[in-house]
mmCIF file of C-alpha atoms and ligand atoms in Angstrom:
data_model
loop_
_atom_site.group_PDB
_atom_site.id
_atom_site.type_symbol
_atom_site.label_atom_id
_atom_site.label_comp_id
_atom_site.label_asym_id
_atom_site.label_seq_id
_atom_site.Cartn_x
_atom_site.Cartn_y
_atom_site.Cartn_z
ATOM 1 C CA UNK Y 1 101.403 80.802 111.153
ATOM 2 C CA UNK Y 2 103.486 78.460 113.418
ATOM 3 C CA UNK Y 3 102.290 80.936 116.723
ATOM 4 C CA UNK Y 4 98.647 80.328 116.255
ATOM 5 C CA UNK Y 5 96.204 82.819 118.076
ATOM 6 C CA UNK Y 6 92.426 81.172 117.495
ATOM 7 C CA UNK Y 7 91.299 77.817 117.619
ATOM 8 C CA UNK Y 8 91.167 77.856 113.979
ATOM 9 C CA UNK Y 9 94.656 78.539 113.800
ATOM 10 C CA UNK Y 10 95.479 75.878 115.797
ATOM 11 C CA UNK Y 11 93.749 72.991 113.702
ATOM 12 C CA UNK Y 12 95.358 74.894 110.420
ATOM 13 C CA UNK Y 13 98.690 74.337 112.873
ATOM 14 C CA UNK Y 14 97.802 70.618 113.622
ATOM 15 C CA UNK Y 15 97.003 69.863 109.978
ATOM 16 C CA UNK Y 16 100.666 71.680 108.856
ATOM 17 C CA UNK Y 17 102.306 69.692 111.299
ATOM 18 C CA UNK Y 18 100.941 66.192 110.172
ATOM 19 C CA UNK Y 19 101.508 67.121 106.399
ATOM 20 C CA UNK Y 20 105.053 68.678 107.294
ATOM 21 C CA UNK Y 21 106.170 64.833 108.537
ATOM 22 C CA UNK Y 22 104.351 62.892 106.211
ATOM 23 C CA UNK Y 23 106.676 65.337 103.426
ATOM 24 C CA UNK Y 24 109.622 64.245 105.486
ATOM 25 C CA UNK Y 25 108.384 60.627 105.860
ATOM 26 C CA UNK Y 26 108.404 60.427 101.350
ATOM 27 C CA UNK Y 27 111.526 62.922 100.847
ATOM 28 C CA UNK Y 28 113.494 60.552 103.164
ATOM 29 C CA UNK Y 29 111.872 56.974 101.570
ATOM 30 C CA UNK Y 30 112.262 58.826 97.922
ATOM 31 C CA UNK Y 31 115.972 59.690 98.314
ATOM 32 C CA UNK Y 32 116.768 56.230 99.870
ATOM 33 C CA UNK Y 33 115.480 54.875 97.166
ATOM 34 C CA UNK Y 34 117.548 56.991 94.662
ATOM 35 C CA UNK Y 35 120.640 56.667 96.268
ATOM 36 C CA UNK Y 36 120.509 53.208 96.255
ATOM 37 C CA UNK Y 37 119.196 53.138 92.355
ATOM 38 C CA UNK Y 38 122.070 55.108 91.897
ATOM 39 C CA UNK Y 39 124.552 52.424 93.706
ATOM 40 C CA UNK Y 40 123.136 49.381 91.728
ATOM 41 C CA UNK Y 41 123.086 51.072 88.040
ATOM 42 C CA UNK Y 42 126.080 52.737 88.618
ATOM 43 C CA UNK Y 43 128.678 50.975 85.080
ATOM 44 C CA UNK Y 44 125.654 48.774 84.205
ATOM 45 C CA UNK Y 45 123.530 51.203 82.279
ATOM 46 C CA UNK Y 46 122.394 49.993 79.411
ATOM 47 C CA UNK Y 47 119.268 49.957 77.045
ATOM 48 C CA UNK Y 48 117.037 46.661 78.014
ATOM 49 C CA UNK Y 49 115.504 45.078 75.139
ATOM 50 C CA UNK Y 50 114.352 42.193 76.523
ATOM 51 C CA UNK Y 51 111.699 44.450 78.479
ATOM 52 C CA UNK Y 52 108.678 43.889 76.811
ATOM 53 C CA UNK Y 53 108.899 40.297 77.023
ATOM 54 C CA UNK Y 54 109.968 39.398 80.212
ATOM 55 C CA UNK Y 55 107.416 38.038 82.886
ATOM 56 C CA UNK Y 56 105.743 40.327 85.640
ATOM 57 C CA UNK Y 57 109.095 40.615 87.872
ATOM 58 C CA UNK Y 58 109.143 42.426 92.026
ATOM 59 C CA UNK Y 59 110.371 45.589 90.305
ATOM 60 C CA UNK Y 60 107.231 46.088 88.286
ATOM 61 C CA UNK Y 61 105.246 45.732 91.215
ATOM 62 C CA UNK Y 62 106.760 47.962 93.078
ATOM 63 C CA UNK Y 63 106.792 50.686 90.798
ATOM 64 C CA UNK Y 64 102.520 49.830 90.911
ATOM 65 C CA UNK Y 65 102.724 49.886 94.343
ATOM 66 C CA UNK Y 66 105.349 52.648 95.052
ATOM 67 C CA UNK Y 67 104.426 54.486 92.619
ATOM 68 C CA UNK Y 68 100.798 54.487 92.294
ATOM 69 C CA UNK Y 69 99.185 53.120 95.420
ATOM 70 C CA UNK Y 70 101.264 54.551 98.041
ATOM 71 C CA UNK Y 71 101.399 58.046 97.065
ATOM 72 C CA UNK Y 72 97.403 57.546 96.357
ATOM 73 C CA UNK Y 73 96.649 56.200 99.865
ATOM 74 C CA UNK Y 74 98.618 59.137 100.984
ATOM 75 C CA UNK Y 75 97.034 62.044 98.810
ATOM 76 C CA UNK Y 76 93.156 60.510 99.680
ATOM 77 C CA UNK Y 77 94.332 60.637 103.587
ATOM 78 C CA UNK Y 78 95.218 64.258 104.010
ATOM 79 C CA UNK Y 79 92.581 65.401 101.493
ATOM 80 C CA UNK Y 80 90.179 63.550 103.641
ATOM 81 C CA UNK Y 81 92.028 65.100 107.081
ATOM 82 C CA UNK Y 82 91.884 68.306 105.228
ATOM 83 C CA UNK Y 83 88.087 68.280 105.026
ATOM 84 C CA UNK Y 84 87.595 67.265 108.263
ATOM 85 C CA UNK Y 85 89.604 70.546 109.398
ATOM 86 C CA UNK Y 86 87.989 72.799 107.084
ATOM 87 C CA UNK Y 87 84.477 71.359 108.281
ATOM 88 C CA UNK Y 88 85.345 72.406 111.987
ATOM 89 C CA UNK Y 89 86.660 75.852 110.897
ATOM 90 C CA UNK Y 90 84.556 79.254 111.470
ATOM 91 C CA UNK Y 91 81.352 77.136 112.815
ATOM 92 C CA UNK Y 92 80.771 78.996 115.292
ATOM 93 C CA UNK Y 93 77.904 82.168 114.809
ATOM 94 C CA UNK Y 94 78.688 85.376 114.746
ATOM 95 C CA UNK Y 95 78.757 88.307 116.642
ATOM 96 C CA UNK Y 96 80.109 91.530 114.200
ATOM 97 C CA UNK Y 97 80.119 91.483 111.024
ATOM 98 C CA UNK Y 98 82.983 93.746 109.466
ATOM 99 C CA UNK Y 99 83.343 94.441 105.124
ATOM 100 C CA UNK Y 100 87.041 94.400 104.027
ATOM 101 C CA UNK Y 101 87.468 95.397 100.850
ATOM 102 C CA UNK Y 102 90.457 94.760 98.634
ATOM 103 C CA UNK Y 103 91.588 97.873 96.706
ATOM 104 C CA UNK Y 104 94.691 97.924 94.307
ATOM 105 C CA UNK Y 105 96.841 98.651 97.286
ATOM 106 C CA UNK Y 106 94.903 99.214 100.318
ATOM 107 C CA UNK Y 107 92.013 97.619 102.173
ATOM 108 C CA UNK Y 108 88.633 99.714 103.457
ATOM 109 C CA UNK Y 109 86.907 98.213 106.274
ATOM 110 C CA UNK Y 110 83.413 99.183 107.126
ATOM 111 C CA UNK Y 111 81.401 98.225 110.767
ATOM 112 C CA UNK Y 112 77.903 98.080 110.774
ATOM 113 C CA UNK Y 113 77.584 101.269 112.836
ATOM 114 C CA UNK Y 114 79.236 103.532 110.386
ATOM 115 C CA UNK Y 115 82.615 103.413 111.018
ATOM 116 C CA UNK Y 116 84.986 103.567 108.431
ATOM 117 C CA UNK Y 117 88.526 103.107 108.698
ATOM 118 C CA UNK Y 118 91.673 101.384 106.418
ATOM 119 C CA UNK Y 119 94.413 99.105 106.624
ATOM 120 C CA UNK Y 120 93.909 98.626 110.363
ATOM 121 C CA UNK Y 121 90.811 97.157 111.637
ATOM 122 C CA UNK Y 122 90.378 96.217 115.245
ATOM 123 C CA UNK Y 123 88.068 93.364 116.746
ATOM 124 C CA UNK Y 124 87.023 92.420 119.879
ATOM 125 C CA UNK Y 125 88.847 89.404 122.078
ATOM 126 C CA UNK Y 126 86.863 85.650 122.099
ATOM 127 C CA UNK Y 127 84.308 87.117 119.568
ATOM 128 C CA UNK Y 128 83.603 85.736 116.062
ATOM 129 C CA UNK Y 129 83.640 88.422 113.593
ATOM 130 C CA UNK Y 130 82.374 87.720 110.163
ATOM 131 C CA UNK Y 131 84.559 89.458 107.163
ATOM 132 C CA UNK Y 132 82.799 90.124 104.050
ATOM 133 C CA UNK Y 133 85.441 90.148 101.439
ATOM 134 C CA UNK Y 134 84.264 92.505 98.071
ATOM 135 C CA UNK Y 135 87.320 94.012 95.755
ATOM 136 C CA UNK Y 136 87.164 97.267 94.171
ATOM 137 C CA UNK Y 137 89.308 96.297 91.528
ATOM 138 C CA UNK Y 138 91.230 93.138 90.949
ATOM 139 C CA UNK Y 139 92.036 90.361 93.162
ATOM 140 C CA UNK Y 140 93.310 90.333 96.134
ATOM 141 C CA UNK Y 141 93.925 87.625 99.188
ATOM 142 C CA UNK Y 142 93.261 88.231 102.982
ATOM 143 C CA UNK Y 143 95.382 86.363 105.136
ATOM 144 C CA UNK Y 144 96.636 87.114 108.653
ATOM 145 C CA UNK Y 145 98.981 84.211 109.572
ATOM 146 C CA UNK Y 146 98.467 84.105 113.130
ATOM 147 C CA UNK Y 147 94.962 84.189 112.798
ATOM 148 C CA UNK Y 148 94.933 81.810 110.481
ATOM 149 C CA UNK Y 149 92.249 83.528 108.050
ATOM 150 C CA UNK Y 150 93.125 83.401 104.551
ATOM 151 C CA UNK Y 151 90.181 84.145 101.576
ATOM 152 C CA UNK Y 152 90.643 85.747 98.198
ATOM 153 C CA UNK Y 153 88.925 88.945 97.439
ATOM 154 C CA UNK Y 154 87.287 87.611 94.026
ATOM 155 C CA UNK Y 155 85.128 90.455 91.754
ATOM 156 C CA UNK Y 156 81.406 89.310 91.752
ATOM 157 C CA UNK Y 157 82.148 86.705 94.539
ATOM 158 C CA UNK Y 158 80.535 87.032 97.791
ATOM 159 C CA UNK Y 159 83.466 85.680 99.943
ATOM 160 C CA UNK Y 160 83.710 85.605 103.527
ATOM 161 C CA UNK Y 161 85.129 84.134 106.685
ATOM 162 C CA UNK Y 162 84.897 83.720 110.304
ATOM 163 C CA UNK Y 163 88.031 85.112 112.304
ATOM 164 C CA UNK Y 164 88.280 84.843 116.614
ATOM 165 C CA UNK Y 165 91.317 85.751 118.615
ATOM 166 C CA UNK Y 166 91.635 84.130 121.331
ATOM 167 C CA UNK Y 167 94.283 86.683 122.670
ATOM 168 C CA UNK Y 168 94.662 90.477 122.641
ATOM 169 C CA UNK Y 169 97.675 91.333 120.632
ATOM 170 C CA UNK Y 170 98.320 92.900 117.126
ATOM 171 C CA UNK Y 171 98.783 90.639 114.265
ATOM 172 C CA UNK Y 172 99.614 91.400 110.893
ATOM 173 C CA UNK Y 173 97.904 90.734 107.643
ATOM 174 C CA UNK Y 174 99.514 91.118 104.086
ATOM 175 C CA UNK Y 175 97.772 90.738 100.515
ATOM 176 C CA UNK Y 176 98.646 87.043 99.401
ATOM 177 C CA UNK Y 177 97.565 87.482 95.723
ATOM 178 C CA UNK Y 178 99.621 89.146 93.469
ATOM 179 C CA UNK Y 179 97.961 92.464 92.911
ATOM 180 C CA UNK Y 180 100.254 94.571 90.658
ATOM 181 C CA UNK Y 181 103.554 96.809 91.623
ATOM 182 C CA UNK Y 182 102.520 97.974 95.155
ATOM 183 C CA UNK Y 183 101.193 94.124 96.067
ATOM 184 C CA UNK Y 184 104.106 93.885 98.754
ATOM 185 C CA UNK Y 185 102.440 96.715 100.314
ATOM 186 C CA UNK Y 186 99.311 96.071 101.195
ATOM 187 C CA UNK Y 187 99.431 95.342 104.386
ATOM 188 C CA UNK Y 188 96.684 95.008 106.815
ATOM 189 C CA UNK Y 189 96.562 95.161 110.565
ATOM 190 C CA UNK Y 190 94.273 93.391 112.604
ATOM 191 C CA UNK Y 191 94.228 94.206 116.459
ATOM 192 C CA UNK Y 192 92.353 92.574 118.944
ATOM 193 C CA UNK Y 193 90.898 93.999 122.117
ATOM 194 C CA UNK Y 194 89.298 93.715 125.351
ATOM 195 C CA UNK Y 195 85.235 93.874 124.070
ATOM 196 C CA UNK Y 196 84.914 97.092 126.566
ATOM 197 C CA UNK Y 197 87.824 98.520 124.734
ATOM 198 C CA UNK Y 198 86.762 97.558 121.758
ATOM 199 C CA UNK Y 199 82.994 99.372 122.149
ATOM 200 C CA UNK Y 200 84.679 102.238 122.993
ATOM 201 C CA UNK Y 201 86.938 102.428 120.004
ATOM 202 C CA UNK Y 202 83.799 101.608 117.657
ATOM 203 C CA UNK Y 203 81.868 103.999 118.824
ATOM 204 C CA UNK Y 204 84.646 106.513 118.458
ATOM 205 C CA UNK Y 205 85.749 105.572 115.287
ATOM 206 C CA UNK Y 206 81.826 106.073 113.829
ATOM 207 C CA UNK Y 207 81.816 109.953 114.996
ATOM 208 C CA UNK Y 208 82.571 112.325 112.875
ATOM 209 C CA UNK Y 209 86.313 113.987 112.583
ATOM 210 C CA UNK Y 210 87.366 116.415 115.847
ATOM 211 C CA UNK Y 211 86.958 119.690 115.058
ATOM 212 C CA UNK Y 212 90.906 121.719 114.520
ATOM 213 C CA UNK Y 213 92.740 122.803 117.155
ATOM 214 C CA UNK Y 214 94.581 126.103 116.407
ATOM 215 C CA UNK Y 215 95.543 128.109 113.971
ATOM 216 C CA UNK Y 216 97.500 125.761 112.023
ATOM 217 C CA UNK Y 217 95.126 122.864 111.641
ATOM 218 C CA UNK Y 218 92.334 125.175 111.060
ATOM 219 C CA UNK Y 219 93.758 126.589 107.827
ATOM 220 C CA UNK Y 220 95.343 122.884 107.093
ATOM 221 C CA UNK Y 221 91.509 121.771 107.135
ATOM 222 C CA UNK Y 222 90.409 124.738 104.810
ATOM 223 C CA UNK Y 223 92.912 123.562 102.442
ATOM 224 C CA UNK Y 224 92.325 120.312 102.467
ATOM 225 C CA UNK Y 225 88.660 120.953 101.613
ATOM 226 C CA UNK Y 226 89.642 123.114 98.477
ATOM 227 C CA UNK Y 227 92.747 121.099 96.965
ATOM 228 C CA UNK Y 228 92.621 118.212 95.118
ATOM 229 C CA UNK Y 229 92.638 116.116 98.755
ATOM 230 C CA UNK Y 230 89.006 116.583 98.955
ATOM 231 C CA UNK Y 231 88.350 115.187 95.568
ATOM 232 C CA UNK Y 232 89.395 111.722 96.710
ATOM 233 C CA UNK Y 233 89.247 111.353 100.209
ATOM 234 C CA UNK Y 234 86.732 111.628 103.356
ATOM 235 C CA UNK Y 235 86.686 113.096 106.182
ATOM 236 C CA UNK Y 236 83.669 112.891 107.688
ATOM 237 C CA UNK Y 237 82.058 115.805 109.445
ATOM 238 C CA UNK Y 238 83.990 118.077 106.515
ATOM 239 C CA UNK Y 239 82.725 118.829 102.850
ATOM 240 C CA UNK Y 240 85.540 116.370 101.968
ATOM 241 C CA UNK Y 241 83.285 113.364 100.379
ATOM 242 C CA UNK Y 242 85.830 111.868 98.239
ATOM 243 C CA UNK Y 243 85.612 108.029 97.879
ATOM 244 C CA UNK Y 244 88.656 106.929 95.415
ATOM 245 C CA UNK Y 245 91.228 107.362 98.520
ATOM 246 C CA UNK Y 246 91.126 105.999 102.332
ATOM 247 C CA UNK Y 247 88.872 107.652 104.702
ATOM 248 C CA UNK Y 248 91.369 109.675 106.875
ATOM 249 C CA UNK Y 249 88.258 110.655 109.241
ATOM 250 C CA UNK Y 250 90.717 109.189 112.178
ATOM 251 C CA UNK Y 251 93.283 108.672 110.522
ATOM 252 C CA UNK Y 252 96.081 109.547 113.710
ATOM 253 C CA UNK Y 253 94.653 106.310 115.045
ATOM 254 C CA UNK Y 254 96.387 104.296 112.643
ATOM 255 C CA UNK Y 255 100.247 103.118 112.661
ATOM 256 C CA UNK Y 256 101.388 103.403 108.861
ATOM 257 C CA UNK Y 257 100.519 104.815 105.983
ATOM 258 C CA UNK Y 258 99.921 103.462 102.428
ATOM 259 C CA UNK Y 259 98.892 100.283 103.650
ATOM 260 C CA UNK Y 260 101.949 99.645 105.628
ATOM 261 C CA UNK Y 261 104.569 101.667 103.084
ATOM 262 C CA UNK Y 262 105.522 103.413 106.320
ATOM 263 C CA UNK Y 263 105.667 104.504 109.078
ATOM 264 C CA UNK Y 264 102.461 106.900 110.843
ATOM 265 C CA UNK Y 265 105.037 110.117 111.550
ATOM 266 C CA UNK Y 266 104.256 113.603 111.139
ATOM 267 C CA UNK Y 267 107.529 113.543 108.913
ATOM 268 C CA UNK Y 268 106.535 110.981 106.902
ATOM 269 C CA UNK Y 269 102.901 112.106 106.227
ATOM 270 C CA UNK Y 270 104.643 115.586 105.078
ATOM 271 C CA UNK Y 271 106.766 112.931 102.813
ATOM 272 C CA UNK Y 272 103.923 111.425 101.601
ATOM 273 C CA UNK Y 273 101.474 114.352 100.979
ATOM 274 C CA UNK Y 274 104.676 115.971 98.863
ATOM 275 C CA UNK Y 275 105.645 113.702 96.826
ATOM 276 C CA UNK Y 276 103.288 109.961 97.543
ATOM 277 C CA UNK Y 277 104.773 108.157 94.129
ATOM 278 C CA UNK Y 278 108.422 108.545 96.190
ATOM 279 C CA UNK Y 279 107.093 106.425 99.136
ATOM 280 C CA UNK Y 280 104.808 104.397 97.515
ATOM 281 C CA UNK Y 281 105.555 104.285 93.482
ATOM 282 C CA UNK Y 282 102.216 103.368 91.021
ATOM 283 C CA UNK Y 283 99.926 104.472 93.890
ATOM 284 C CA UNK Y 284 96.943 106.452 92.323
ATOM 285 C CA UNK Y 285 98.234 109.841 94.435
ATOM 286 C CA UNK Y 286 99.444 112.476 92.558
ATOM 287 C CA UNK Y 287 102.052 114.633 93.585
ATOM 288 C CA UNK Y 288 100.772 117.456 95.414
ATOM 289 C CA UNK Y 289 100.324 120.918 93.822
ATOM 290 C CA UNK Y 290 100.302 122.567 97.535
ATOM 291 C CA UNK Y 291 102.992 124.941 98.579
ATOM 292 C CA UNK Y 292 105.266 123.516 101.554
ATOM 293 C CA UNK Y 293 104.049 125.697 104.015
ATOM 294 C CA UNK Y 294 100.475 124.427 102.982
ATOM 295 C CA UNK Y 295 101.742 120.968 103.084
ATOM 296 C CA UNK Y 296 102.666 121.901 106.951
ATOM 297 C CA UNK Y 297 99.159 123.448 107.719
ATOM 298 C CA UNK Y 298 97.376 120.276 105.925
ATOM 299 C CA UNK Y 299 99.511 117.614 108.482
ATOM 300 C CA UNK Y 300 99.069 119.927 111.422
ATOM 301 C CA UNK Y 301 95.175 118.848 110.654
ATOM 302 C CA UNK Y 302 95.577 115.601 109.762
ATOM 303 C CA UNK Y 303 97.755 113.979 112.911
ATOM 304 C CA UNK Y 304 94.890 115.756 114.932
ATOM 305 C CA UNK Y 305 92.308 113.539 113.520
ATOM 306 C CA UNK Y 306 91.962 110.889 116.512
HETATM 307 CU CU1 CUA E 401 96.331 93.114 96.805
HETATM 308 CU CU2 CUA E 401 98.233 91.787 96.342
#
């Protein structure tokens, strides 16, 4: 968050900085004040009994003044510097508008042309893009650090936020709100590109799956329209309609699997297909009931899907 990459990261930045030193400015002041507490009282402690009588003395008012009005003037000058910075975030109108939605422990985005994708969503350079933020499920927080975008996904809440990069780069996201056992990974990608590149990926990404390429990937696809896979996931352009599962239409576009569990290999998809509660334990896959050589057919398939 300290390597900000849109203007609204770098008033969240600004903002950090100021309350970083004012915290520095009170820890320092605080522990001077200890230490030298601790100096004075040090052999002389005893219980005062005179202390409701005595007058108004310099250490009562400085425990009014210290104590209440300094930390007060302090508190009312960020939370009003804090407004001001939240009132000059995601003004600006929008050009895309792009639903992420929180499931227990991936994310589904959907572009208004069709597309469909998950845990990886791309965006276009110097453009505002809107997120609508629904949850399947439970809760669940959006926030991509460098970006600077944090929101909860809250049931029945129609949250949202503004995100621009001002570079083209790939940042990564990561569910901030303790989701259950698999919270750590739910990761989400965000990648930002050249507009032209970007069309061209969007309009890609909304066709329907490529059709197999040999033998292999033609029987993996028959399979995977008659097990079990087709029962929870899509792939569009197939008889597979499933909807409790990512939609794998392109799924050899993206760079990890289960939400950032690991990495996109042809190995690791075998891995995962096999046995999914080894890589990613509590997800909602079941082991498979396919035979290893079906298992081979089935990725053959899949890392074709571009
Ligand atoms: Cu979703 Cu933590």
């Amino acid at each position: 968050m300290l390597d900000p990459r849109s203007d609204d990261a770098r008033r969240v930045e600004g903002l950090w900085w100021v309350l970083f030193w004012i915290s520095c400015a009170v820890v320092a002041v605080v522990t001077g004040f200890l230490l030298a507490a601790a100096r004075r009282r040090r052999g002389e402690l005893h219980v005062d009994d005179e202390i409701d009588r005595r007058p108004v003395s310099w250490g009562d008012r400085f425990v009014v003044i210290a104590g209440a009005a300094v930390p007060g003037g302090i508190l009312a000058g960020t939370f009003a510097f804090s407004l001001v910075v939240l009132n000059d975030m995601g003004s600006a109108d929008r050009n895309l508008e792009v639903e992420v939605e929180g499931h227990t422990w991936w994310w589904e985005a959907r572009y208004p042309n069709g597309a469909v994708t998950a845990n990886q969503i791309r965006i276009p350079v110097g453009e505002t893009v809107e997120l609508a933020l629904p949850t399947a499920d439970v809760i669940h927080s959006f926030w991509v650090p460098e970006l600077q975008v944090k929101k909860d996904h809250i049931p029945g809440a129609d949250n949202r936020l503004s995100v621009v990069a001002d570079h083209a780069g790939r940042f990564r996201g990561q569910c901030a709100e303790f989701c259950g056992l698999q919270h750590a990974h739910m990761e989400i990608i965000v990648e930002a590109l050249p507009p032209d590149e970007f069309d061209d990926w969007l309009r890609r990404e909304a066709e329907p799956a490529p059709e197999p390429d040999g033998a292999d990937a033609e029987d993996g696809r028959r399979i995977f329209e008659r097990a079990s896979c087709a029962g929870c996931h899509t792939i569009r352009g197939t008889s597979a309609e499933g909807t409790l599962g990512p939609d794998l239409t392109h799924l050899a576009n993206r760079d990890t699997l289960g939400a950032g569990a690991v990495p996109f290999t042809p190995e690791a998809l075998d891995d995962f297909i096999t046995d999914p509660q080894d890589a990613k334990p509590g997800v909602s896959m079941p082991p498979t009931e396919l035979t290893p050589d079906q298992v081979d057919a089935v990725v053959a398939y899949l890392m074709e899907l571009e």
